[in-house]
Coordinates of C-alpha atoms in Angstrom, one line a residue:
X1 CA -18.9 -22.4 -15.8
X2 CA -17.2 -20.1 -18.3
X3 CA -13.6 -18.9 -17.3
X4 CA -14.7 -15.3 -17.0
X5 CA -17.6 -16.4 -14.8
X6 CA -15.0 -18.1 -12.6
X7 CA -12.8 -14.7 -12.6
X8 CA -15.9 -12.9 -11.3
X9 CA -16.7 -15.5 -8.6
X10 CA -13.1 -15.6 -7.5
X11 CA -13.1 -11.6 -7.4
X12 CA -16.2 -11.9 -5.3
X13 CA -14.7 -14.3 -2.9
X14 CA -11.8 -11.8 -2.6
X15 CA -9.3 -14.4 -3.7
X16 CA -5.7 -14.0 -5.1
X17 CA -5.1 -15.2 -8.5
X18 CA -3.7 -14.4 -11.9
X19 CA -5.4 -14.3 -15.3
X20 CA -3.1 -14.9 -18.2
X21 CA -4.4 -13.9 -21.6
X22 CA -2.9 -14.0 -25.2
X23 CA -2.8 -10.4 -26.3
X24 CA -0.9 -11.1 -29.6
X25 CA 0.4 -14.1 -31.6
X26 CA 2.4 -14.1 -34.9
X27 CA 3.2 -17.0 -37.1
X28 CA 2.6 -20.5 -36.1
X29 CA 1.6 -20.8 -32.4
X30 CA -0.3 -23.4 -30.4
X31 CA -3.2 -21.0 -30.0
X32 CA -4.1 -17.5 -31.1
X33 CA -6.5 -16.9 -28.3
X34 CA -6.7 -18.2 -24.8
X35 CA -7.1 -17.3 -21.2
X36 CA -6.0 -19.1 -18.1
X37 CA -6.4 -18.7 -14.4
X38 CA -3.4 -19.4 -12.4
X39 CA -3.4 -19.8 -8.5
X40 CA -0.5 -19.2 -6.3
X41 CA 0.3 -22.9 -6.1
X42 CA 0.5 -23.2 -9.7
X43 CA -2.6 -24.9 -10.6
X44 CA -4.7 -23.6 -13.4
X45 CA -8.0 -23.4 -15.2
X46 CA -8.3 -22.7 -18.9
X47 CA -5.3 -22.8 -21.2
X48 CA -3.2 -20.6 -23.5
X49 CA -2.4 -23.4 -25.9
X50 CA -0.4 -26.0 -23.7
X51 CA 3.0 -27.1 -24.3
X52 CA 6.3 -25.6 -23.1
X53 CA 5.1 -22.0 -23.5
X54 CA 2.1 -22.4 -21.0
X55 CA 4.6 -24.1 -18.6
X56 CA 6.7 -20.8 -18.7
X57 CA 3.5 -18.7 -18.4
X58 CA 2.4 -20.5 -15.4
X59 CA 5.9 -19.9 -13.8
X60 CA 5.7 -16.4 -14.8
X61 CA 2.4 -16.0 -13.4
X62 CA 3.2 -17.5 -10.1
X63 CA 6.2 -15.1 -9.8
X64 CA 3.9 -12.2 -10.7
X65 CA 1.6 -13.3 -7.8
X66 CA 4.4 -13.5 -5.4
X67 CA 5.5 -9.8 -6.2
X68 CA 1.9 -8.6 -6.5
X69 CA 2.6 -7.0 -10.0
X70 CA 1.0 -7.6 -13.5
X71 CA 3.4 -8.0 -16.4
X72 CA 3.6 -8.8 -20.0
X73 CA 5.7 -11.8 -21.3
X74 CA 6.8 -12.6 -24.8
X75 CA 8.1 -15.8 -26.2
X76 CA 9.8 -16.9 -29.4
X77 CA 8.5 -20.4 -30.2
X78 CA 11.7 -21.3 -32.1
X79 CA 14.5 -23.2 -30.5
X80 CA 17.0 -22.0 -33.2
X81 CA 16.1 -18.3 -32.6
X82 CA 18.0 -16.0 -30.2
X83 CA 16.3 -16.1 -26.8
X84 CA 13.8 -18.5 -28.3
X85 CA 12.4 -21.6 -26.2
X86 CA 12.7 -25.2 -27.1
X87 CA 9.6 -25.3 -29.4
X88 CA 9.4 -25.9 -33.2
X89 CA 6.3 -23.6 -33.9
X90 CA 8.4 -20.7 -35.2
X91 CA 5.8 -18.0 -34.1
X92 CA 5.9 -15.6 -31.4
X93 CA 3.4 -15.2 -28.5
X94 CA 2.8 -12.2 -26.1
X95 CA 0.8 -12.7 -22.9
X96 CA -0.7 -10.2 -20.4
X97 CA -0.6 -11.7 -16.8
X98 CA -3.1 -9.8 -14.7
X99 CA -2.7 -10.3 -10.9
X100 CA -5.7 -10.0 -8.9
X101 CA -4.7 -9.5 -5.2
X102 CA -7.2 -10.0 -2.5
X103 CA -8.1 -6.7 -0.7
X104 CA -7.7 -6.5 3.1
X105 CA -10.8 -7.8 5.0
X106 CA -11.3 -5.3 8.0
X107 CA -12.5 -6.5 11.3
X108 CA -13.7 -3.3 13.1
X109 CA -13.9 -4.1 16.7
X110 CA -15.9 -1.0 17.8
X111 CA -18.9 0.4 16.4
X112 CA -18.4 4.0 18.0
X113 CA -17.3 7.2 16.0
X114 CA -14.0 5.9 14.9
X115 CA -15.3 2.5 13.9
X116 CA -18.0 4.3 11.7
X117 CA -15.5 6.5 10.1
X118 CA -13.3 3.4 9.3
X119 CA -16.5 1.7 7.7
X120 CA -17.1 4.8 5.5
X121 CA -13.6 4.7 4.3
X122 CA -13.8 0.9 3.7
X123 CA -17.0 1.5 1.5
X124 CA -15.2 4.0 -0.6
X125 CA -12.3 1.6 -1.1
X126 CA -14.7 -1.3 -1.7
X127 CA -13.0 -3.3 1.2
X128 CA -15.1 -5.9 2.7
X129 CA -15.6 -5.4 6.4
X130 CA -17.5 -6.6 9.5
X131 CA -18.3 -5.0 12.8
X132 CA -17.7 -6.4 16.2
X133 CA -19.2 -4.9 19.4
X134 CA -20.9 -5.7 22.7
X135 CA -23.5 -2.8 22.3
X136 CA -26.6 -3.7 20.3
X137 CA -27.6 -0.1 19.8
X138 CA -24.5 0.8 18.0
X139 CA -23.8 -2.5 16.0
X140 CA -26.8 -2.1 13.6
X141 CA -27.6 -2.7 9.9
X142 CA -29.1 0.9 9.8
X143 CA -25.6 2.3 11.0
X144 CA -23.4 -0.1 8.9
X145 CA -25.5 -1.0 5.8
X146 CA -22.6 -2.4 3.9
X147 CA -21.0 -4.5 6.5
X148 CA -20.6 -8.1 5.4
X149 CA -21.7 -9.1 8.9
X150 CA -22.5 -7.8 12.4
X151 CA -21.2 -9.6 15.3
X152 CA -22.9 -8.6 18.7
X153 CA -22.4 -10.1 22.0
X154 CA -22.3 -8.9 25.6
X155 CA -19.1 -10.8 25.7
X156 CA -17.0 -9.2 23.0
X157 CA -14.5 -12.1 23.1
X158 CA -17.4 -14.2 21.9
X159 CA -18.3 -11.7 19.3
X160 CA -14.7 -11.8 18.0
X161 CA -14.8 -15.5 18.0
X162 CA -17.9 -15.5 15.9
X163 CA -16.1 -13.3 13.2
X164 CA -14.1 -16.3 12.0
X165 CA -10.6 -14.4 11.7
X166 CA -8.0 -15.8 9.2
X167 CA -5.0 -14.8 7.3
X168 CA -6.8 -12.1 5.3
X169 CA -8.3 -10.4 8.6
X170 CA -7.0 -6.9 9.4
X171 CA -8.2 -6.3 12.8
X172 CA -8.7 -2.9 14.2
X173 CA -9.4 -2.6 17.9
X174 CA -11.4 0.6 18.7
X175 CA -13.7 -0.6 21.4
X176 CA -15.2 1.5 24.1
X177 CA -13.4 -0.3 27.0
X178 CA -13.0 -4.0 26.1
X179 CA -9.7 -3.7 24.2
X180 CA -7.7 -6.5 26.1
X181 CA -10.5 -9.0 25.8
X182 CA -10.7 -8.3 21.9
X183 CA -6.9 -8.5 21.6
X184 CA -6.5 -11.6 23.5
X185 CA -9.1 -13.4 21.3
X186 CA -7.8 -12.0 18.0
X187 CA -4.2 -13.1 18.9
X188 CA -5.5 -16.7 18.8
X189 CA -5.7 -16.6 15.0
X190 CA -3.1 -16.1 12.3
X191 CA -4.5 -12.8 11.2
X192 CA -2.7 -10.6 8.8
X193 CA -2.6 -7.2 11.0
X194 CA -3.7 -6.1 14.3
X195 CA -3.9 -2.4 15.6
X196 CA -5.4 -0.7 18.6
X197 CA -6.2 2.8 19.3
X198 CA -4.9 3.7 22.9
X199 CA -2.8 5.8 25.0
X200 CA 0.8 5.0 26.0
X201 CA -0.2 4.2 29.4
X202 CA -3.2 2.1 28.5
X203 CA -1.0 0.1 26.0
X204 CA 1.5 -0.5 28.9
X205 CA -1.4 -1.8 31.2
X206 CA -3.1 -3.9 28.6
X207 CA 0.2 -5.5 27.7
X208 CA 1.1 -6.3 31.1
X209 CA -2.4 -7.9 31.8
X210 CA -2.1 -9.9 28.5
X211 CA 1.4 -11.3 29.4
X212 CA 0.2 -12.5 32.7
X213 CA -2.5 -14.4 30.6
X214 CA 0.0 -16.1 28.5
X215 CA 0.4 -13.8 25.6
X216 CA 3.9 -14.0 24.3
X217 CA 6.2 -10.8 24.0
X218 CA 6.5 -11.9 20.2
X219 CA 2.8 -11.6 19.6
X220 CA 2.7 -8.3 21.5
X221 CA 5.3 -6.8 19.3
X222 CA 3.0 -7.4 16.3
X223 CA 0.4 -5.2 17.6
X224 CA 0.4 -1.8 16.1
X225 CA -0.3 0.7 18.8
X226 CA 0.1 3.7 18.3
X227 CA -2.0 2.7 15.4
X228 CA -1.8 4.3 11.9
X229 CA 0.6 6.4 9.8
X230 CA 2.3 9.3 11.5
X231 CA 0.5 12.1 9.5
X232 CA -0.4 14.5 12.2
X233 CA -4.0 13.2 12.7
X234 CA -6.4 15.0 14.9
X235 CA -9.8 14.6 13.8
X236 CA -11.6 11.1 13.8
X237 CA -11.7 11.1 10.1
X238 CA -8.0 11.9 9.7
X239 CA -7.1 9.0 12.2
X240 CA -9.2 6.6 10.3
X241 CA -7.3 7.7 7.1
X242 CA -3.9 7.2 8.9
X243 CA -5.1 3.6 10.0
X244 CA -6.4 2.6 6.6
X245 CA -3.2 4.0 5.2
X246 CA -1.1 1.6 7.3
X247 CA -3.2 -1.2 6.5
X248 CA -2.7 -0.5 2.8
X249 CA 1.0 -0.3 3.1
X250 CA 1.2 -3.3 5.3
X251 CA -1.2 -5.3 3.2
X252 CA 1.6 -5.6 0.5
X253 CA 3.6 -7.8 2.9
X254 CA 0.7 -10.1 4.2
X255 CA 2.7 -12.0 7.0
X256 CA 0.3 -13.5 9.3
X257 CA 0.7 -13.1 12.9
X258 CA 2.3 -16.0 14.8
X259 CA -0.2 -17.5 17.3
X260 CA -0.2 -19.4 20.5
X261 CA -3.3 -21.1 21.9
X262 CA -4.5 -19.4 24.9
X263 CA -6.8 -20.4 27.8
X264 CA -10.0 -18.5 27.6

């Protein structure tokens, strides 16, 4: 597989990686052209010439991935030059390190009006998303044509389980009346984010119920409810914008929720 074909594949898979590309070389260098995929653990595919310069480029790529920011690095391949690295080539090398960060994978638990508005925003942002619901009439391909998957089950806990939640999952609970069941199931997985639309009284009641069923206080504190950024939202579409805004903001941190296996 050609390297750029692999880049396209990784992008489709919504993976996080960096692509290091030689953008300028002067004088004697190990290579004048080259591309290299660098993963978060420092493993690579491709090359930008090998040697000590490539070693430094890998290190800088990993740092760029940690910060989530692309950058340009430059090296003097001359151990006798000021700021040069321990190489004898004598030339200079400039490399662009482009960071590809995974997009939030939305799990929209609830196919009603707000779930629909969130799906439309996800379509615009090209965020992958799936729909979870217990109502066959709402959770349909006609209603959500761009959803990656539809998970429908009369037991919404089973529907949530089928969604295969993981560290990339940003779960938004907007169900009709099964919030506690959806929350309890979602909290069994190391998800990136979980938020729930609910009144203050409803939140208190649901949290007390979940505590009695073994959910820890630490887990409850990671649930975003009220959900969304405080922007004075009133309409369904405005609320959807505030929720997506919060997800965009928090996706930069990407700290998975701590889990505790619960009895179902």
